[in-house]
Coordinates of N, CA and C in Angstrom, one line a residue:
X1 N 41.7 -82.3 44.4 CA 41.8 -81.4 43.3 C 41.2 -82.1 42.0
X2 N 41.5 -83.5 41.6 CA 40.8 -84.3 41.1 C 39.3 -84.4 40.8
X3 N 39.5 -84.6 41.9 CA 37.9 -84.9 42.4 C 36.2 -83.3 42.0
X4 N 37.5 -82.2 42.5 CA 36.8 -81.2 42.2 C 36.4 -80.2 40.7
X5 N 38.0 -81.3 40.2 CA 38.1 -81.0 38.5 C 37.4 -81.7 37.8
X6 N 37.3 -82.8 37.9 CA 36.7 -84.1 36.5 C 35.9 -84.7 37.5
X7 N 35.4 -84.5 38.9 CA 34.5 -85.6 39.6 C 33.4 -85.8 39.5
X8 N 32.5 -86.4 40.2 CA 31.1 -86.5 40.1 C 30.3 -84.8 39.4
X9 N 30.6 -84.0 40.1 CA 30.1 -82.4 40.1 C 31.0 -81.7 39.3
X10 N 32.2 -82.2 38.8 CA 33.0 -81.4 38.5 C 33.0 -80.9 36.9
X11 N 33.1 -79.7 36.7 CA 32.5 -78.9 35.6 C 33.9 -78.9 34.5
X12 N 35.1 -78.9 35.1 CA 36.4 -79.5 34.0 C 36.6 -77.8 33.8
X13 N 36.7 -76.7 34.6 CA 37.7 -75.3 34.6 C 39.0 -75.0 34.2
X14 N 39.0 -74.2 34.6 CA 40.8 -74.3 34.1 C 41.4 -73.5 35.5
X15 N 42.5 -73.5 35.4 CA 43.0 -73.8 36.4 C 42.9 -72.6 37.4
X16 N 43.0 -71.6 37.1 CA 42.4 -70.5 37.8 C 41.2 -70.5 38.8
X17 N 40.3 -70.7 37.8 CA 38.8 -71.2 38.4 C 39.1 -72.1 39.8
X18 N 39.7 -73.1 39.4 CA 39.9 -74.7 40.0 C 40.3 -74.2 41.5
X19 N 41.7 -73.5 41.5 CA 42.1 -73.0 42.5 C 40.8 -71.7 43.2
X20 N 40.5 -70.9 42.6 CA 39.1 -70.2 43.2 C 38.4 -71.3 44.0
X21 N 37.6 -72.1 43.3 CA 36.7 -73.0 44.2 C 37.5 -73.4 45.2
X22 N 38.7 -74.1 45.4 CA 39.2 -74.9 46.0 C 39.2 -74.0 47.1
X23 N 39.2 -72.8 46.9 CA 39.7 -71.6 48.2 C 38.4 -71.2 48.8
X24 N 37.4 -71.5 48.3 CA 35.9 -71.3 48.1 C 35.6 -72.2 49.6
X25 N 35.9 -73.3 49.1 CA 35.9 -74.6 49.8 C 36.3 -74.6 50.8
X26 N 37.1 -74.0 51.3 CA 38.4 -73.8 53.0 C 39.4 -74.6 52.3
X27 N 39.9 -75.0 51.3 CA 41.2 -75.8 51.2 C 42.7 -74.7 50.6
X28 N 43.8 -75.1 50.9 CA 44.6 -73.9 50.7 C 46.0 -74.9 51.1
X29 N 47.2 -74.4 49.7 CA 48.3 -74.8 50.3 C 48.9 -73.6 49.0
X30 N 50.6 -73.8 49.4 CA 50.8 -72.7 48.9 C 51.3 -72.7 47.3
X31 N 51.4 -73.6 47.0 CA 51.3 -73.6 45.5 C 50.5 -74.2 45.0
X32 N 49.0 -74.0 45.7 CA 47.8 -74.2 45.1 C 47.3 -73.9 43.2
X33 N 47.9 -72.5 43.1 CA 47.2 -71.9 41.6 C 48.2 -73.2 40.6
X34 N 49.6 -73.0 40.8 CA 50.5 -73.4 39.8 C 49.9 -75.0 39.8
X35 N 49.8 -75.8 40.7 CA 48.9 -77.1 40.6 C 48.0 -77.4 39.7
X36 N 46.8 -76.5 39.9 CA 45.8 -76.3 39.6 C 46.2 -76.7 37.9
X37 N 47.1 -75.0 37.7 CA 47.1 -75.0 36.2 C 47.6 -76.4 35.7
X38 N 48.7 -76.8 36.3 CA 49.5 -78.0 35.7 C 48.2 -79.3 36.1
X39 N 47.4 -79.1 36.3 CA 46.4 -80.4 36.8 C 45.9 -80.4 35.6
X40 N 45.6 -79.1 34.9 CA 44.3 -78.6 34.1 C 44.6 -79.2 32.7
X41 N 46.3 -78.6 32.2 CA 47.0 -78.9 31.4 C 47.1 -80.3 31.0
X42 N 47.4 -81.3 31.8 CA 47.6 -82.5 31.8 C 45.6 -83.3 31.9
X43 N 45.0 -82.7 31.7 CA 43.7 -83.4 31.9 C 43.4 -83.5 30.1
X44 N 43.1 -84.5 30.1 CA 43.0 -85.4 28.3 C 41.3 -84.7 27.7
X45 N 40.4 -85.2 29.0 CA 39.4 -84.3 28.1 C 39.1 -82.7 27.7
X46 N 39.9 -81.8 29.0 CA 40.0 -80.4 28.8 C 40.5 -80.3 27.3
X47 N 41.9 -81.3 27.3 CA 42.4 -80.7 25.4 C 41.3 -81.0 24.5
X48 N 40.8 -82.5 24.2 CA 39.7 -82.9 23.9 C 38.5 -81.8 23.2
X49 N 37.6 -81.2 24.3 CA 36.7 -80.5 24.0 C 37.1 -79.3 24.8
X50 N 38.3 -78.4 24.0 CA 38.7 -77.0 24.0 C 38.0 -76.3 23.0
X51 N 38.2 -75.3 22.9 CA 37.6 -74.1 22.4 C 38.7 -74.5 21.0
X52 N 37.7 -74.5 20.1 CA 38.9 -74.7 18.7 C 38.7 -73.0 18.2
X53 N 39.8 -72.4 18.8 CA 39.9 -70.7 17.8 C 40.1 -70.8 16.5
X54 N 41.2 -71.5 15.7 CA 40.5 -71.8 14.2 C 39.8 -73.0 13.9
X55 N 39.1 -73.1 14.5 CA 38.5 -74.3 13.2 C 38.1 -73.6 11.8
X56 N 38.0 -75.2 11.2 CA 37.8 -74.8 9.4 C 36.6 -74.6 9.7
X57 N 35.9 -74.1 8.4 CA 34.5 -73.7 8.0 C 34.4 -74.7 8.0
X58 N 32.3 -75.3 8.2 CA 31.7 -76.4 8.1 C 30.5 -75.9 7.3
X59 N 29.9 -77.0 6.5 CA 28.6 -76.7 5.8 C 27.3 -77.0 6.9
X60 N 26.7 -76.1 6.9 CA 25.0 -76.7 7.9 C 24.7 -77.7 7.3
X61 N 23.9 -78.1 7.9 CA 23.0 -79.3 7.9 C 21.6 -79.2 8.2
X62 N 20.8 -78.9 7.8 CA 19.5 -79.1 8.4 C 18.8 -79.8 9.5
X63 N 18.2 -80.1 10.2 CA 17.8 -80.6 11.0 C 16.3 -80.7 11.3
X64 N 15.7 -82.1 11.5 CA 14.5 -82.3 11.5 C 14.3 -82.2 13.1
X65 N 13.7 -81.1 14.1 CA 13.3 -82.0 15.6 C 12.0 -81.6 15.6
X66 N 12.0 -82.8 16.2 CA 10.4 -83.2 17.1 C 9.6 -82.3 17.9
X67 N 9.8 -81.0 17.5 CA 9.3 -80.0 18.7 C 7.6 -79.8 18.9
X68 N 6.8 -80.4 18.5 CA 5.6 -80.4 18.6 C 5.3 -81.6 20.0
X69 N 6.2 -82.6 19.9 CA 6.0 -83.2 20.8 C 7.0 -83.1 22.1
X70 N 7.8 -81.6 21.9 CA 8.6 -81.0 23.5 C 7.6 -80.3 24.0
X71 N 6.6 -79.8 23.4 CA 5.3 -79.0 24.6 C 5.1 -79.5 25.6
X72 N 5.1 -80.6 25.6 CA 4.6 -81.4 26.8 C 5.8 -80.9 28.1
X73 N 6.8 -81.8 27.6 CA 7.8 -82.0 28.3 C 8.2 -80.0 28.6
X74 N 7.8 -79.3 27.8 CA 8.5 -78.4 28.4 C 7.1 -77.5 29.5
X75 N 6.0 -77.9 29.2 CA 4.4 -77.6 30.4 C 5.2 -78.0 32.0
X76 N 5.3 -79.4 31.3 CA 6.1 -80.7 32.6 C 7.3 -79.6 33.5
X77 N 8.0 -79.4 32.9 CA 9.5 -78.8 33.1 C 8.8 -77.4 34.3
X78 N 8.1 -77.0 33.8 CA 7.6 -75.1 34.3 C 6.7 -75.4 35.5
X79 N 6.0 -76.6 35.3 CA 4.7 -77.3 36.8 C 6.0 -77.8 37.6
X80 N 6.2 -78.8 37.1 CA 6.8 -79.5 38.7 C 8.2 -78.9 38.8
X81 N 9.3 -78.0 38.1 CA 10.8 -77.7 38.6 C 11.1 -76.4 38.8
X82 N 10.2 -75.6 38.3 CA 10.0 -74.0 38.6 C 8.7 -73.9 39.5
X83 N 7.7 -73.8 39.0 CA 6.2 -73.7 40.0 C 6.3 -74.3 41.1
X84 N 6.2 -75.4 41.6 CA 5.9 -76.1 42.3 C 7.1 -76.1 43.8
X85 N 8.6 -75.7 43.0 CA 9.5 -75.6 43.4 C 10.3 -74.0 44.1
X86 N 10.1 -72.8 43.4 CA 10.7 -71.7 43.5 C 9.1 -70.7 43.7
X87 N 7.9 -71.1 43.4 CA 6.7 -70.5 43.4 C 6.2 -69.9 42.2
X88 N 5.2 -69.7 42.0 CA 4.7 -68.8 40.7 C 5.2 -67.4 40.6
X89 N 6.4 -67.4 39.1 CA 7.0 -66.4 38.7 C 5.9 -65.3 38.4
X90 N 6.2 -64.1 38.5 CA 4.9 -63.1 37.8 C 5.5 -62.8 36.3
X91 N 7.0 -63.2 35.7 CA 6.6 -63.4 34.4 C 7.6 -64.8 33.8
X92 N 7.7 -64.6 32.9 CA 8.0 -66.1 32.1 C 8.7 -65.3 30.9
X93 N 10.0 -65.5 30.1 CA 10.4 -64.6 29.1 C 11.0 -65.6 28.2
X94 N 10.7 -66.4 27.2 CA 11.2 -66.8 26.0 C 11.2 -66.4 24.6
X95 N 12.0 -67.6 24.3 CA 12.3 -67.3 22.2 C 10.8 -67.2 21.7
X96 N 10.9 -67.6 20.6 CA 9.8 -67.5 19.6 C 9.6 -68.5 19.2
X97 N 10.4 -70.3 20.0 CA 10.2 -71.3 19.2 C 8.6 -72.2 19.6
X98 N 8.4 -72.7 18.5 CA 6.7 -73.5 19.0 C 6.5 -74.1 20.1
X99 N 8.0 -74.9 20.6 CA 7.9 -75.3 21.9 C 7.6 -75.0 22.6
X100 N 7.6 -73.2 22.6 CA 7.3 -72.5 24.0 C 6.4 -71.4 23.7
X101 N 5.7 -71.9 22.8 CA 4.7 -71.1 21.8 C 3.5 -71.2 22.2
X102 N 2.5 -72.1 22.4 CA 1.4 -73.0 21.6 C 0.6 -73.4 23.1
X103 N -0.5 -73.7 22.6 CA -1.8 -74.3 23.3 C -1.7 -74.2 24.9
X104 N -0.7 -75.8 25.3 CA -0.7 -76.3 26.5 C 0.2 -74.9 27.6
X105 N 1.6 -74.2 26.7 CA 2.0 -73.4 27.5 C 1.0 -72.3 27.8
X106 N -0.2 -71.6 26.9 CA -0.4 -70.5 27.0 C -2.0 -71.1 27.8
X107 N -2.2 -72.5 28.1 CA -3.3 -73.0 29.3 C -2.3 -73.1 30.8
X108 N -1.4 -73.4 30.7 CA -0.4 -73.1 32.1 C -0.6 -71.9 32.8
X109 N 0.0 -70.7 31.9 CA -0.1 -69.8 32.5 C -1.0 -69.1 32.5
X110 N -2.1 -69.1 31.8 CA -3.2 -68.5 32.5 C -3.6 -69.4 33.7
X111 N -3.6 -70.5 33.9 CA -4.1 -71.3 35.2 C -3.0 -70.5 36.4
X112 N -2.0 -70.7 36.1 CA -1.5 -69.8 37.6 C -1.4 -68.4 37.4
X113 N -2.0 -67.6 36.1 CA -1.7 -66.1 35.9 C -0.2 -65.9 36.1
X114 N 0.4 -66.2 35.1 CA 1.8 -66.1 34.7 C 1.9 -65.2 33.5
X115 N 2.4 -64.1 33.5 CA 2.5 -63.6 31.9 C 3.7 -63.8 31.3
X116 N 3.4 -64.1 30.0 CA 4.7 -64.9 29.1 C 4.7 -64.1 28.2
X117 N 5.8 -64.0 27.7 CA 6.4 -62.6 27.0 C 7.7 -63.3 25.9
X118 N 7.9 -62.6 25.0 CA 8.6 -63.3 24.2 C 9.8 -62.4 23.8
X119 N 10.9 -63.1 23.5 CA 12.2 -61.9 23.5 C 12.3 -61.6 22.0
X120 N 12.3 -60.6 21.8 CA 13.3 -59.8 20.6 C 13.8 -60.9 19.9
X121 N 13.2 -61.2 18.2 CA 14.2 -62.3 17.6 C 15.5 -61.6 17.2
X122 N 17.0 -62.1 17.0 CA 17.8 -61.8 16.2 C 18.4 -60.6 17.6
X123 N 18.1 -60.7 18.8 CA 19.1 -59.3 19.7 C 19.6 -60.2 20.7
X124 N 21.1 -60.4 19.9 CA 21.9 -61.5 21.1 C 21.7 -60.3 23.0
X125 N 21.5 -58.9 22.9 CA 21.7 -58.7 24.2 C 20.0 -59.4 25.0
X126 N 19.3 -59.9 24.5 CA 18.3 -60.7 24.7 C 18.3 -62.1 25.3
X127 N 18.9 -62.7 24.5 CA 19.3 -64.1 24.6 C 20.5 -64.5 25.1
X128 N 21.2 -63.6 24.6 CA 22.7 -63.9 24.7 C 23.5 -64.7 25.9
X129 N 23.2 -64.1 27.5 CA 23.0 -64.3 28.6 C 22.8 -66.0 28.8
X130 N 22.0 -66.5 28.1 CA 21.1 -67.7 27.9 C 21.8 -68.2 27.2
X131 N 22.4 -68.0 26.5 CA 23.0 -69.0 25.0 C 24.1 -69.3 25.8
X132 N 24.9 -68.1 25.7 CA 26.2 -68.6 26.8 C 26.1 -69.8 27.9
X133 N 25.0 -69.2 28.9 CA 25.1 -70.7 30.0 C 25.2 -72.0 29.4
X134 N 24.0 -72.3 28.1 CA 23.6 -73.5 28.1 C 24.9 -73.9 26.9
X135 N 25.9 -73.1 26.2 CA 27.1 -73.2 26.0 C 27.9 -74.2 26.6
X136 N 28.5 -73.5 28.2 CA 28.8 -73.7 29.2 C 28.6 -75.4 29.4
X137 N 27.3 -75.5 30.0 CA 26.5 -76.4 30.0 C 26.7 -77.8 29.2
X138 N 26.8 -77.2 28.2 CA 26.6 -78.6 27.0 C 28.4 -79.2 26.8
X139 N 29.3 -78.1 27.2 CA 30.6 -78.5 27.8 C 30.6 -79.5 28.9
X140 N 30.2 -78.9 30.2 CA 30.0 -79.9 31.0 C 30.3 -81.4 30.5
X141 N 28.8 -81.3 29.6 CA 28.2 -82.5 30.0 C 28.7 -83.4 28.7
X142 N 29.5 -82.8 27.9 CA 31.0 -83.7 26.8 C 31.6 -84.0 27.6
X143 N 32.1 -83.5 28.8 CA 33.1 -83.7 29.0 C 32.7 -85.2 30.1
X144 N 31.8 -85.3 30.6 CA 30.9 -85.8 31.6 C 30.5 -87.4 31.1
X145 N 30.0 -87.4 29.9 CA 29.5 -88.7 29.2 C 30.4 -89.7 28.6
X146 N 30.2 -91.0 28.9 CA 30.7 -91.9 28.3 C 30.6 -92.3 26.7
X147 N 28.8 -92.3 26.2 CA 28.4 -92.6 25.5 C 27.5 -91.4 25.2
X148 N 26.8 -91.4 24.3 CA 26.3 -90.0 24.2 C 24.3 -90.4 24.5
X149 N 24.4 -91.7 24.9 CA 23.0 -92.1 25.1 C 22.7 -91.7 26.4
X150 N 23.8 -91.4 27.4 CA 23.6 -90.8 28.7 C 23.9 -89.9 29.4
X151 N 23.7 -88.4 28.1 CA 24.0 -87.3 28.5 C 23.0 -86.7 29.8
X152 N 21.5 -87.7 29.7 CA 20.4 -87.0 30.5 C 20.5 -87.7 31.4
X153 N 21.5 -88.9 32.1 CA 21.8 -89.2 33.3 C 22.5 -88.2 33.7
X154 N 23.7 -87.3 33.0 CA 24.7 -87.0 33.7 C 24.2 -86.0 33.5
X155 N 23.3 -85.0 33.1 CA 22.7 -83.5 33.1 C 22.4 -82.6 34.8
X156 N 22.2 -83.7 35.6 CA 21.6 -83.1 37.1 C 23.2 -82.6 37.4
X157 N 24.4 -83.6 37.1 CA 25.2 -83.6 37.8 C 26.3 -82.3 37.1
X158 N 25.9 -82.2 35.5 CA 26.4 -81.1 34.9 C 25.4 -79.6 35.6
X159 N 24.3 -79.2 36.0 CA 23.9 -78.5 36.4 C 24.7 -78.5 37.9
X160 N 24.4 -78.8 38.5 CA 25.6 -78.7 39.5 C 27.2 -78.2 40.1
X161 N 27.4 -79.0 38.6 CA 28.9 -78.1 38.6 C 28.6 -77.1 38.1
X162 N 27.7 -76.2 37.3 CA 27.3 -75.6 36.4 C 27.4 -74.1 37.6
X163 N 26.6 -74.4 38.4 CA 25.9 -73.6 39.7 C 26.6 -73.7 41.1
X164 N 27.4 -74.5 41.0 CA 28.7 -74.4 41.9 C 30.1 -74.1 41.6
X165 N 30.2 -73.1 40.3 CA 31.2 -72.7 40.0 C 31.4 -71.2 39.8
X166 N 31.9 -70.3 39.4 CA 32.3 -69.1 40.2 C 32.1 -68.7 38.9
X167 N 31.6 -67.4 38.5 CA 31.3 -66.5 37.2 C 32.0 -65.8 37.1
X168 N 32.8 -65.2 36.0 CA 33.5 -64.1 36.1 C 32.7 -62.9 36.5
X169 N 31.5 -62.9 35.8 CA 30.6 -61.2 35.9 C 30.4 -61.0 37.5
X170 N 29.9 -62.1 38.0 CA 29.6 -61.9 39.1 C 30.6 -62.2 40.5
X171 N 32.1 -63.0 40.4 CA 32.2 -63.5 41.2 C 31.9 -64.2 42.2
X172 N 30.8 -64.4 42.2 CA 30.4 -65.9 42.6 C 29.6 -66.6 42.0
X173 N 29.2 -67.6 43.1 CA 28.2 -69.0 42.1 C 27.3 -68.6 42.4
X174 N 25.9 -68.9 41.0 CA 24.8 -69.3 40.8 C 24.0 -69.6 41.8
X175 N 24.5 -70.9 42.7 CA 24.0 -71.6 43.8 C 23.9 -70.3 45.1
X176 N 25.3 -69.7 45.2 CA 25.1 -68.5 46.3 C 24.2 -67.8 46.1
X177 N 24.1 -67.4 44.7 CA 23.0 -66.0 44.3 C 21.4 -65.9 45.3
X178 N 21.4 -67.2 44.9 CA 20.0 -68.2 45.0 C 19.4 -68.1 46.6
X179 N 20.9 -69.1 46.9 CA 20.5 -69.4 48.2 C 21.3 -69.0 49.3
X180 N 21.5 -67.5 49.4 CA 23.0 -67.5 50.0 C 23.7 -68.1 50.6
X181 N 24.1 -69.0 50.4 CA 25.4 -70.5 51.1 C 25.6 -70.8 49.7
X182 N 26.5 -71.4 50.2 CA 27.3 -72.6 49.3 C 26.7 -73.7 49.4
X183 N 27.0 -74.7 48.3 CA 26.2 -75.9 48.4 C 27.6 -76.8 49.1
X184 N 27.3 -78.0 49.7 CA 28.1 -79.0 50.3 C 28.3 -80.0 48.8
X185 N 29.6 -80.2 48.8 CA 29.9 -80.8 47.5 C 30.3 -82.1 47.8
X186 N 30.5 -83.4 47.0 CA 30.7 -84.5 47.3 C 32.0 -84.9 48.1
X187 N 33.3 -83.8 47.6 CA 34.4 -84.0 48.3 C 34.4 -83.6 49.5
X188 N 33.9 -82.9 50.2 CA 33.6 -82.2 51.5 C 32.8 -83.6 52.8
X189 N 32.8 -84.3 51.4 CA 31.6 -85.2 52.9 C 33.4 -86.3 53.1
X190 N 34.1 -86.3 52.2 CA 35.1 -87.5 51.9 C 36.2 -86.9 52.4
X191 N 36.6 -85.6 52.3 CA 37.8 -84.9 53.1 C 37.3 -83.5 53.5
X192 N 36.5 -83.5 55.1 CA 35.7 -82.4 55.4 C 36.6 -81.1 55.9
X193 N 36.3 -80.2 55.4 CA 36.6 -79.0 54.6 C 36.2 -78.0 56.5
X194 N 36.8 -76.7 56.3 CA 36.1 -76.1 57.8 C 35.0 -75.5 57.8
X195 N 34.7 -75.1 56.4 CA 33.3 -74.8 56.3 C 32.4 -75.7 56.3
X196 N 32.5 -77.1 56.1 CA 31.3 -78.1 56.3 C 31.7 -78.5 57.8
X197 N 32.8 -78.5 58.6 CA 32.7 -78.2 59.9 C 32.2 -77.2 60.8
X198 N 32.2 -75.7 60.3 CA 31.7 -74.9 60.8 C 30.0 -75.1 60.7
X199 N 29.7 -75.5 59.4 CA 28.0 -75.7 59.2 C 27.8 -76.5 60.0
X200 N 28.4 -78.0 60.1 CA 27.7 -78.8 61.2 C 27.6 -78.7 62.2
X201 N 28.4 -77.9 63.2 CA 28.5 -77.0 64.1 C 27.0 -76.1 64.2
X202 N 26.9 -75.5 63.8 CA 26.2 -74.4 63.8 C 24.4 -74.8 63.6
X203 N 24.4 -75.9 62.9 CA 23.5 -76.9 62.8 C 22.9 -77.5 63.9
X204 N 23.8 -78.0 64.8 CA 23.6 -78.9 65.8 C 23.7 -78.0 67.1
X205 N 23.7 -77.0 67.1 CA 23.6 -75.2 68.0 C 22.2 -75.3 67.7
X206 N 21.5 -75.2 66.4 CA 20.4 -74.5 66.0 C 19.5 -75.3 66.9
X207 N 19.6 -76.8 66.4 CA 18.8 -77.8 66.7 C 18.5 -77.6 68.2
X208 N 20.0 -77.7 68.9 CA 19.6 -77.7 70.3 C 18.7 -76.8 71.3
X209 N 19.5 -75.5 70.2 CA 18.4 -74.3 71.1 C 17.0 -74.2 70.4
X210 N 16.7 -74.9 69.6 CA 15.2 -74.9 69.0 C 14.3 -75.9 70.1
X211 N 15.4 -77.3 70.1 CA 14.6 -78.5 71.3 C 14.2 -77.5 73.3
X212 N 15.2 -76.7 72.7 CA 15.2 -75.9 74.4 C 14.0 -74.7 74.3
X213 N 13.3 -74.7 72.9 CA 13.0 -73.6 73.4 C 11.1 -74.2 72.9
X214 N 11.2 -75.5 72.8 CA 10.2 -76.2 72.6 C 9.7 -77.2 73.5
X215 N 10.6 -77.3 74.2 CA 10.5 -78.1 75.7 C 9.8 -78.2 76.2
X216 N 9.2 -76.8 76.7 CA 8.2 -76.1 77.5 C 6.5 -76.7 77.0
X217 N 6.7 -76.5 76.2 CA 5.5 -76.9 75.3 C 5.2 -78.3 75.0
X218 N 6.2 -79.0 75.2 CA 6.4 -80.3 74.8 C 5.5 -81.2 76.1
X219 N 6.1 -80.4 77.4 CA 6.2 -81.1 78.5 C 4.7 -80.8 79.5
X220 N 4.0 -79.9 78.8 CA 2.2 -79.6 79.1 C 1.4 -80.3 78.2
X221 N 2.1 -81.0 77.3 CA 1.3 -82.3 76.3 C 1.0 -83.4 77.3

């Protein structure tokens, strides 16, 4: 429970959630939910980085970033972890900011004939979707970091929990949507679960009737 709350993957839910996954998982006893909640309660960084419903007003701040020099990195991001990975999307839909504005993006996608399209400024049913995740997200990954110089070590591992956790809108995860399965999570390899016994089962079926049905072919070489 630990492990699946604050672990390597673990996204820090509340206790509801916690108990979902856990059930997700094949694990089950019978005062699993009330655990859960009292796990959740007692966890120092959940109180930590909670939702503050009053906070006081704060004055802005302005901010200088470097966005001429995220083009790059964001061409980088769309070639090798989308393209190269999921295949050439037929469209591409962002903000209005320069980063995803300018030169190098709009030489990308004409090279793979990608059309990029830009969202409605100021219409949260636009963005909204998007703001929320990376919301989410940037929870994670407070809750996740020691020091705040290695939030982009622990980013893979906040995406993760991110996409192996259960949505309200949808009831299920991310990761299922995708790829219909579940992903195998770190606790499952340390205390295996019946669904990562049923998979390796079913795995080692596949294998054999694939070797059996290649044999034939093997043995006129």
């Amino acid at each position: 429970m630990g492990e699946i709350h604050e672990g390597s993957c673990g996204p820090g839910m509340s206790g509801l959630m916690l108990a979902k996954k856990l059930m997700r998982l094949g694990y089950f006893w019978s005062t699993m939910e009330a655990d859960c909640a009292k796990h959740v309660r007692h966890c120092h960084l959940c109180q930590v980085y909670a939702d503050q419903i009053k906070a006081p007003p704060n004055e802005l701040h302005p901010m200088a970033a470097p966005w001429p020099f995220t083009m790059w990195a964001v061409a980088r991001f769309l070639k090798c972890n989308i393209i190269t990975r999921y295949g050439v999307p037929a469209t591409i839909i962002t903000d209005n900011a320069k980063n995803l504005n300018n030169k190098i993006i709009d030489e990308l996608c004409e090279q793979f004939k990608v059309q990029h399209r830009n969202s409605t400024p100021y219409r949260p049913q636009m963005n909204g979707v998007v703001e929320a995740a990376n919301k989410n997200i940037k929870k994670i990954i407070e809750k996740m970091t020691v020091t705040y110089k290695d939030w982009h070590e622990m980013l893979p591992f906040a995406l993760l929990a991110y996409r192996t956790s259960i949505r309200t809108s949808t009831e299920a995860t991310p990761y299922s949507l995708v790829y219909d399965m579940e992903a195998v999570l770190p606790i499952e390899v340390e205390i295996p679960s019946m669904r990562a016994e049923t998979r390796k089962g079913r795995s080692r079926q596949k294998l054999e009737e694939s070797r059996d049905a290649i044999g034939p072919y093997l043995g006129r070489s």
